Amino acid sequence: MKMNTQLGYVPVTFADLTDDEAFWRGCDGCVNVDVLKRTGRKYCICTGMLYDPAVHEGEPTPIELPEEVMRKIGK
């Protein structure tokens, strides 16, 4: 979580995350997925995090990221 925070991600409630099924399928390989599913995606042992590129407009990234990643986050 420390690395994600340094990259600009902030912890959020699971209600703040997307409803996109493709996103949630990424949790299927996690050992905690049963908690997530049993609670209707409201609670989990993991931490939900979001990145808002508008908040970090014009800021340099704290580490060197591959060009493909930079394109995806719009920098």
N, CA, C and O atoms as a Tinker XYZ file with bonds, in Angstrom:
   300  protein
     1  N      0.821000   -1.187000    0.000000    73     2
     2  CA     0.000000    0.000000    0.000000    64     1     3
     3  C      0.874000    1.264000    0.000000    63     2     4     5
     4  O      0.491000    2.283000   -0.574000    81     3
     5  N      2.029000    1.196000    0.634000    73     3     6
     6  CA     2.916000    2.362000    0.672000    64     5     7
     7  C      3.332000    2.779000   -0.736000    63     6     8     9
     8  O      3.345000    3.968000   -1.056000    81     7
     9  N      3.672000    1.803000   -1.578000    73     7    10
    10  CA     4.085000    2.118000   -2.937000    64     9    11
    11  C      2.926000    2.749000   -3.716000    63    10    12    13
    12  O      3.125000    3.737000   -4.423000    81    11
    13  N      1.726000    2.193000   -3.595000    73    11    14
    14  CA     0.575000    2.747000   -4.303000    64    13    15
    15  C      0.288000    4.175000   -3.854000    63    14    16    17
    16  O     -0.049000    5.028000   -4.675000    81    15
    17  N      0.418000    4.439000   -2.564000    73    15    18
    18  CA     0.207000    5.789000   -2.047000    64    17    19
    19  C      1.254000    6.741000   -2.614000    63    18    20    21
    20  O      0.932000    7.877000   -2.963000    81    19
    21  N      2.489000    6.296000   -2.709000    73    19    22
    22  CA     3.546000    7.126000   -3.287000    64    21    23
    23  C      3.275000    7.418000   -4.761000    63    22    24    25
    24  O      3.707000    8.449000   -5.276000    81    23
    25  N      2.573000    6.532000   -5.433000    73    23    26
    26  CA     2.238000    6.736000   -6.846000    64    25    27
    27  C      1.006000    7.613000   -7.030000    63    26    28    29
    28  O      0.647000    7.944000   -8.160000    81    27
    29  N      0.350000    7.994000   -5.928000    73    27    30
    30  CA    -0.798000    8.889000   -6.024000    64    29    31
    31  C     -2.142000    8.238000   -5.790000    63    30    32    33
    32  O     -3.171000    8.908000   -5.874000    81    31
    33  N     -2.162000    6.945000   -5.498000    73    31    34
    34  CA    -3.426000    6.268000   -5.212000    64    33    35
    35  C     -3.873000    6.606000   -3.794000    63    34    36    37
    36  O     -3.045000    6.801000   -2.903000    81    35
    37  N     -5.186000    6.675000   -3.593000    73    35    38
    38  CA    -5.728000    6.934000   -2.255000    64    37    39
    39  C     -6.696000    5.815000   -1.880000    63    38    40    41
    40  O     -7.430000    5.322000   -2.737000    81    39
    41  N     -6.707000    5.411000   -0.611000    73    39    42
    42  CA    -7.650000    4.380000   -0.166000    64    41    43
    43  C     -9.082000    4.910000   -0.234000    63    42    44    45
    44  O     -9.348000    6.056000    0.127000    81    43
    45  N     -9.993000    4.064000   -0.700000    73    43    46
    46  CA   -11.411000    4.430000   -0.799000    64    45    47
    47  C    -12.264000    3.261000   -0.325000    63    46    48    49
    48  O    -11.774000    2.140000   -0.189000    81    47
    49  N    -13.531000    3.529000   -0.078000    73    47    50
    50  CA   -14.450000    2.444000    0.251000    64    49    51
    51  C    -14.740000    1.657000   -1.017000    63    50    52    53
    52  O    -14.551000    2.163000   -2.123000    81    51
    53  N    -15.187000    0.453000   -0.864000    73    51    54
    54  CA   -15.482000   -0.369000   -2.031000    64    53    55
    55  C    -16.657000    0.194000   -2.821000    63    54    56    57
    56  O    -16.774000   -0.071000   -4.017000    81    55
    57  N    -17.524000    0.960000   -2.182000    73    55    58
    58  CA   -18.636000    1.603000   -2.883000    64    57    59
    59  C    -18.128000    2.639000   -3.887000    63    58    60    61
    60  O    -18.823000    2.945000   -4.856000    81    59
    61  N    -16.937000    3.180000   -3.671000    73    59    62
    62  CA   -16.364000    4.178000   -4.577000    64    61    63
    63  C    -15.731000    3.562000   -5.819000    63    62    64    65
    64  O    -15.383000    4.281000   -6.755000    81    63
    65  N    -15.580000    2.246000   -5.839000    73    63    66
    66  CA   -14.970000    1.574000   -6.982000    64    65    67
    67  C    -16.011000    1.316000   -8.067000    63    66    68    69
    68  O    -17.211000    1.442000   -7.826000    81    67
    69  N    -15.559000    0.962000   -9.231000    73    67    70
    70  CA   -16.413000    0.755000  -10.398000    64    69    71
    71  C    -17.355000   -0.435000  -10.251000    63    70    72    73
    72  O    -17.129000   -1.331000   -9.438000    81    71
    73  N    -18.406000   -0.425000  -11.051000    73    71    74
    74  CA   -19.323000   -1.566000  -11.133000    64    73    75
    75  C    -18.951000   -2.482000  -12.298000    63    74    76    77
    76  O    -19.628000   -3.481000  -12.541000    81    75
    77  N    -17.896000   -2.152000  -13.010000    73    75    78
    78  CA   -17.469000   -2.906000  -14.187000    64    77    79
    79  C    -17.052000   -4.327000  -13.793000    63    78    80    81
    80  O    -16.131000   -4.517000  -12.998000    81    79
    81  N    -17.737000   -5.311000  -14.358000    73    79    82
    82  CA   -17.462000   -6.720000  -14.040000    64    81    83
    83  C    -16.033000   -7.117000  -14.400000    63    82    84    85
    84  O    -15.433000   -7.944000  -13.713000    81    83
    85  N    -15.482000   -6.544000  -15.461000    73    83    86
    86  CA   -14.108000   -6.875000  -15.859000    64    85    87
    87  C    -13.129000   -6.479000  -14.752000    63    86    88    89
    88  O    -12.165000   -7.200000  -14.494000    81    87
    89  N    -13.364000   -5.356000  -14.108000    73    87    90
    90  CA   -12.512000   -4.933000  -12.995000    64    89    91
    91  C    -12.588000   -5.945000  -11.861000    63    90    92    93
    92  O    -11.557000   -6.369000  -11.338000    81    91
    93  N    -13.793000   -6.332000  -11.479000    73    91    94
    94  CA   -13.978000   -7.227000  -10.337000    64    93    95
    95  C    -13.474000   -8.637000  -10.616000    63    94    96    97
    96  O    -13.110000   -9.350000   -9.681000    81    95
    97  N    -13.444000   -9.054000  -11.872000    73    95    98
    98  CA   -12.885000  -10.375000  -12.198000    64    97    99
    99  C    -11.408000  -10.451000  -11.825000    63    98   100   101
   100  O    -10.879000  -11.542000  -11.614000    81    99
   101  N    -10.751000   -9.321000  -11.745000    73    99   102
   102  CA    -9.353000   -9.291000  -11.324000    64   101   103
   103  C     -9.158000   -9.782000   -9.898000    63   102   104   105
   104  O     -8.047000  -10.153000   -9.519000    81   103
   105  N    -10.216000   -9.790000   -9.109000    73   103   106
   106  CA   -10.142000  -10.256000   -7.716000    64   105   107
   107  C    -10.323000  -11.768000   -7.606000    63   106   108   109
   108  O    -10.092000  -12.338000   -6.540000    81   107
   109  N    -10.731000  -12.421000   -8.683000    73   107   110
   110  CA   -11.033000  -13.858000   -8.617000    64   109   111
   111  C     -9.843000  -14.710000   -8.188000    63   110   112   113
   112  O    -10.046000  -15.778000   -7.609000    81   111
   113  N     -8.634000  -14.288000   -8.444000    73   111   114
   114  CA    -7.460000  -15.062000   -8.063000    64   113   115
   115  C     -6.974000  -14.785000   -6.647000    63   114   116   117
   116  O     -6.014000  -15.403000   -6.187000    81   115
   117  N     -7.627000  -13.864000   -5.957000    73   115   118
   118  CA    -7.201000  -13.481000   -4.607000    64   117   119
   119  C     -7.771000  -14.451000   -3.571000    63   118   120   121
   120  O     -8.896000  -14.929000   -3.713000    81   119
   121  N     -6.995000  -14.735000   -2.537000    73   119   122
   122  CA    -7.462000  -15.639000   -1.477000    64   121   123
   123  C     -8.614000  -15.024000   -0.688000    63   122   124   125
   124  O     -9.330000  -15.744000    0.008000    81   123
   125  N     -8.807000  -13.717000   -0.780000    73   123   126
   126  CA    -9.867000  -13.040000   -0.028000    64   125   127
   127  C    -11.146000  -12.837000   -0.829000    63   126   128   129
   128  O    -12.063000  -12.168000   -0.354000    81   127
   129  N    -11.228000  -13.395000   -2.026000    73   127   130
   130  CA   -12.381000  -13.134000   -2.888000    64   129   131
   131  C    -13.689000  -13.601000   -2.253000    63   130   132   133
   132  O    -14.740000  -13.019000   -2.522000    81   131
   133  N    -13.647000  -14.636000   -1.420000    73   131   134
   134  CA   -14.884000  -15.099000   -0.783000    64   133   135
   135  C    -15.467000  -14.026000    0.133000    63   134   136   137
   136  O    -16.687000  -13.879000    0.203000    81   135
   137  N    -14.625000  -13.281000    0.831000    73   135   138
   138  CA   -15.102000  -12.197000    1.698000    64   137   139
   139  C    -15.780000  -11.130000    0.846000    63   138   140   141
   140  O    -16.861000  -10.649000    1.186000    81   139
   141  N    -15.150000  -10.769000   -0.243000    73   139   142
   142  CA   -15.685000   -9.755000   -1.143000    64   141   143
   143  C    -17.041000  -10.169000   -1.700000    63   142   144   145
   144  O    -17.973000   -9.365000   -1.735000    81   143
   145  N    -17.153000  -11.414000   -2.133000    73   143   146
   146  CA   -18.408000  -11.893000   -2.719000    64   145   147
   147  C    -19.505000  -12.050000   -1.678000    63   146   148   149
   148  O    -20.658000  -11.707000   -1.941000    81   147
   149  N    -19.163000  -12.565000   -0.496000    73   147   150
   150  CA   -20.170000  -12.755000    0.558000    64   149   151
   151  C    -20.769000  -11.438000    1.039000    63   150   152   153
   152  O    -21.910000  -11.400000    1.498000    81   151
   153  N    -20.004000  -10.370000    0.934000    73   151   154
   154  CA   -20.488000   -9.074000    1.413000    64   153   155
   155  C    -21.030000   -8.201000    0.284000    63   154   156   157
   156  O    -21.257000   -7.006000    0.476000    81   155
   157  N    -21.235000   -8.787000   -0.880000    73   155   158
   158  CA   -21.769000   -8.023000   -2.002000    64   157   159
   159  C    -20.856000   -6.892000   -2.441000    63   158   160   161
   160  O    -21.320000   -5.824000   -2.838000    81   159
   161  N    -19.551000   -7.136000   -2.368000    73   159   162
   162  CA   -18.516000   -6.160000   -2.756000    64   161   163
   163  C    -18.523000   -4.913000   -1.870000    63   162   164   165
   164  O    -18.118000   -3.838000   -2.313000    81   163
   165  N    -18.973000   -5.045000   -0.643000    73   163   166
   166  CA   -18.973000   -3.903000    0.277000    64   165   167
   167  C    -17.762000   -3.912000    1.199000    63   166   168   169
   168  O    -17.296000   -2.855000    1.624000    81   167
   169  N    -17.247000   -5.104000    1.512000    73   167   170
   170  CA   -16.120000   -5.231000    2.436000    64   169   171
   171  C    -15.136000   -6.264000    1.907000    63   170   172   173
   172  O    -15.514000   -7.196000    1.198000    81   171
   173  N    -13.880000   -6.086000    2.258000    73   171   174
   174  CA   -12.853000   -7.056000    1.917000    64   173   175
   175  C    -11.667000   -6.840000    2.845000    63   174   176   177
   176  O    -11.545000   -5.796000    3.485000    81   175
   177  N    -10.808000   -7.825000    2.907000    73   175   178
   178  CA    -9.582000   -7.694000    3.685000    64   177   179
   179  C     -8.594000   -6.802000    2.929000    63   178   180   181
   180  O     -7.745000   -6.154000    3.542000    81   179
   181  N     -8.705000   -6.770000    1.613000    73   179   182
   182  CA    -7.851000   -5.921000    0.776000    64   181   183
   183  C     -8.290000   -4.457000    0.899000    63   182   184   185
   184  O     -9.354000   -4.165000    1.444000    81   183
   185  N     -7.469000   -3.551000    0.394000    73   183   186
   186  CA    -7.775000   -2.123000    0.417000    64   185   187
   187  C     -8.080000   -1.653000   -0.995000    63   186   188   189
   188  O     -7.270000   -1.842000   -1.903000    81   187
   189  N     -9.242000   -1.041000   -1.186000    73   187   190
   190  CA    -9.591000   -0.453000   -2.472000    64   189   191
   191  C     -8.872000    0.879000   -2.624000    63   190   192   193
   192  O     -8.866000    1.695000   -1.702000    81   191
   193  N     -8.262000    1.102000   -3.797000    73   191   194
   194  CA    -7.526000    2.351000   -4.015000    64   193   195
   195  C     -7.859000    2.916000   -5.394000    63   194   196   197
   196  O     -8.061000    2.168000   -6.350000    81   195
   197  N     -7.913000    4.240000   -5.486000    73   195   198
   198  CA    -8.181000    4.930000   -6.745000    64   197   199
   199  C     -7.073000    5.931000   -7.051000    63   198   200   201
   200  O     -6.424000    6.468000   -6.154000    81   199
   201  N     -6.881000    6.163000   -8.336000    73   199   202
   202  CA    -5.939000    7.181000   -8.806000    64   201   203
   203  C     -6.723000    8.180000   -9.640000    63   202   204   205
   204  O     -7.424000    7.790000  -10.574000    81   203
   205  N     -6.617000    9.447000   -9.321000    73   203   206
   206  CA    -7.289000   10.499000  -10.078000    64   205   207
   207  C     -6.226000   11.335000  -10.783000    63   206   208   209
   208  O     -5.559000   12.148000  -10.143000    81   207
   209  N     -6.059000   11.147000  -12.099000    73   207   210
   210  CA    -5.008000   11.883000  -12.809000    64   209   211
   211  C     -5.200000   13.399000  -12.747000    63   210   212   213
   212  O     -4.220000   14.140000  -12.820000    81   211
   213  N     -6.440000   13.873000  -12.615000    73   211   214
   214  CA    -6.683000   15.316000  -12.556000    64   213   215
   215  C     -6.050000   15.937000  -11.310000    63   214   216   217
   216  O     -5.620000   17.089000  -11.339000    81   215
   217  N     -5.995000   15.186000  -10.233000    73   215   218
   218  CA    -5.401000   15.681000   -8.989000    64   217   219
   219  C     -3.895000   15.869000   -9.147000    63   218   220   221
   220  O     -3.301000   16.724000   -8.492000    81   219
   221  N     -3.290000   15.083000  -10.002000    73   219   222
   222  CA    -1.834000   15.091000  -10.159000    64   221   223
   223  C     -1.396000   15.710000  -11.486000    63   222   224   225
   224  O     -0.298000   15.435000  -11.972000    81   223
   225  N     -2.247000   16.535000  -12.061000    73   223   226
   226  CA    -1.959000   17.180000  -13.343000    64   225   227
   227  C     -0.639000   17.946000  -13.285000    63   226   228   229
   228  O     -0.449000   18.802000  -12.421000    81   227
   229  N      0.256000   17.639000  -14.195000    73   227   230
   230  CA     1.528000   18.343000  -14.301000    64   229   231
   231  C      2.601000   17.896000  -13.326000    63   230   232   233
   232  O      3.738000   18.359000  -13.410000    81   231
   233  N      2.267000   17.009000  -12.409000    73   231   234
   234  CA     3.262000   16.527000  -11.445000    64   233   235
   235  C      4.108000   15.427000  -12.076000    63   234   236   237
   236  O      3.591000   14.607000  -12.835000    81   235
   237  N      5.385000   15.403000  -11.775000    73   235   238
   238  CA     6.199000   14.278000  -12.261000    64   237   239
   239  C      5.855000   13.019000  -11.473000    63   238   240   241
   240  O      5.461000   13.096000  -10.309000    81   239
   241  N      6.002000   11.881000  -12.099000    73   239   242
   242  CA     5.767000   10.635000  -11.377000    64   241   243
   243  C      6.946000   10.374000  -10.448000    63   242   244   245
   244  O      8.082000   10.708000  -10.786000    81   243
   245  N      6.692000    9.776000   -9.273000    73   243   246
   246  CA     7.779000    9.559000   -8.318000    64   245   247
   247  C      8.783000    8.493000   -8.750000    63   246   248   249
   248  O      9.881000    8.415000   -8.198000    81   247
   249  N      8.411000    7.673000   -9.733000    73   247   250
   250  CA     9.324000    6.668000  -10.273000    64   249   251
   251  C      9.189000    6.674000  -11.785000    63   250   252   253
   252  O      8.206000    7.187000  -12.319000    81   251
   253  N     10.153000    6.116000  -12.469000    73   251   254
   254  CA    10.106000    6.017000  -13.929000    64   253   255
   255  C      9.142000    4.899000  -14.315000    63   254   256   257
   256  O      9.341000    3.744000  -13.937000    81   255
   257  N      8.101000    5.243000  -15.065000    73   255   258
   258  CA     7.113000    4.261000  -15.497000    64   257   259
   259  C      7.258000    4.002000  -16.986000    63   258   260   261
   260  O      7.646000    4.899000  -17.734000    81   259
   261  N      6.948000    2.775000  -17.431000    73   259   262
   262  CA     7.005000    2.477000  -18.866000    64   261   263
   263  C      6.060000    3.394000  -19.649000    63   262   264   265
   264  O      5.023000    3.809000  -19.132000    81   263
   265  N      6.418000    3.702000  -20.877000    73   263   266
   266  CA     5.631000    4.594000  -21.724000    64   265   267
   267  C      4.182000    4.120000  -21.864000    63   266   268   269
   268  O      3.263000    4.939000  -21.883000    81   267
   269  N      3.976000    2.814000  -21.961000    73   267   270
   270  CA     2.617000    2.273000  -22.091000    64   269   271
   271  C      1.761000    2.639000  -20.878000    63   270   272   273
   272  O      0.593000    2.997000  -21.027000    81   271
   273  N      2.326000    2.550000  -19.705000    73   271   274
   274  CA     1.605000    2.910000  -18.481000    64   273   275
   275  C      1.312000    4.407000  -18.478000    63   274   276   277
   276  O      0.216000    4.825000  -18.105000    81   275
   277  N      2.271000    5.200000  -18.884000    73   275   278
   278  CA     2.079000    6.649000  -18.924000    64   277   279
   279  C      0.941000    7.029000  -19.867000    63   278   280   281
   280  O      0.164000    7.934000  -19.561000    81   279
   281  N      0.833000    6.354000  -21.002000    73   279   282
   282  CA    -0.267000    6.633000  -21.933000    64   281   283
   283  C     -1.605000    6.295000  -21.292000    63   282   284   285
   284  O     -2.574000    7.038000  -21.447000    81   283
   285  N     -1.664000    5.179000  -20.573000    73   283   286
   286  CA    -2.922000    4.753000  -19.955000    64   285   287
   287  C     -3.400000    5.721000  -18.883000    63   286   288   289
   288  O     -4.606000    5.903000  -18.711000    81   287
   289  N     -2.482000    6.340000  -18.165000    73   287   290
   290  CA    -2.906000    7.276000  -17.125000    64   289   291
   291  C     -2.956000    8.711000  -17.641000    63   290   292   293
   292  O     -3.249000    9.640000  -16.888000    81   291
   293  N     -2.672000    8.884000  -18.917000    73   291   294
   294  CA    -2.853000   10.180000  -19.554000    64   293   295
   295  C     -1.783000   11.210000  -19.286000    63   294   296   297
   296  O     -2.070000   12.407000  -19.287000    81   295
   297  N     -0.560000   10.782000  -19.059000    73   295   298
   298  CA     0.533000   11.749000  -18.838000    64   297   299
   299  C      1.445000   11.775000  -20.031000    63   298   300
   300  O      2.423000   12.522000  -20.043000    81   299
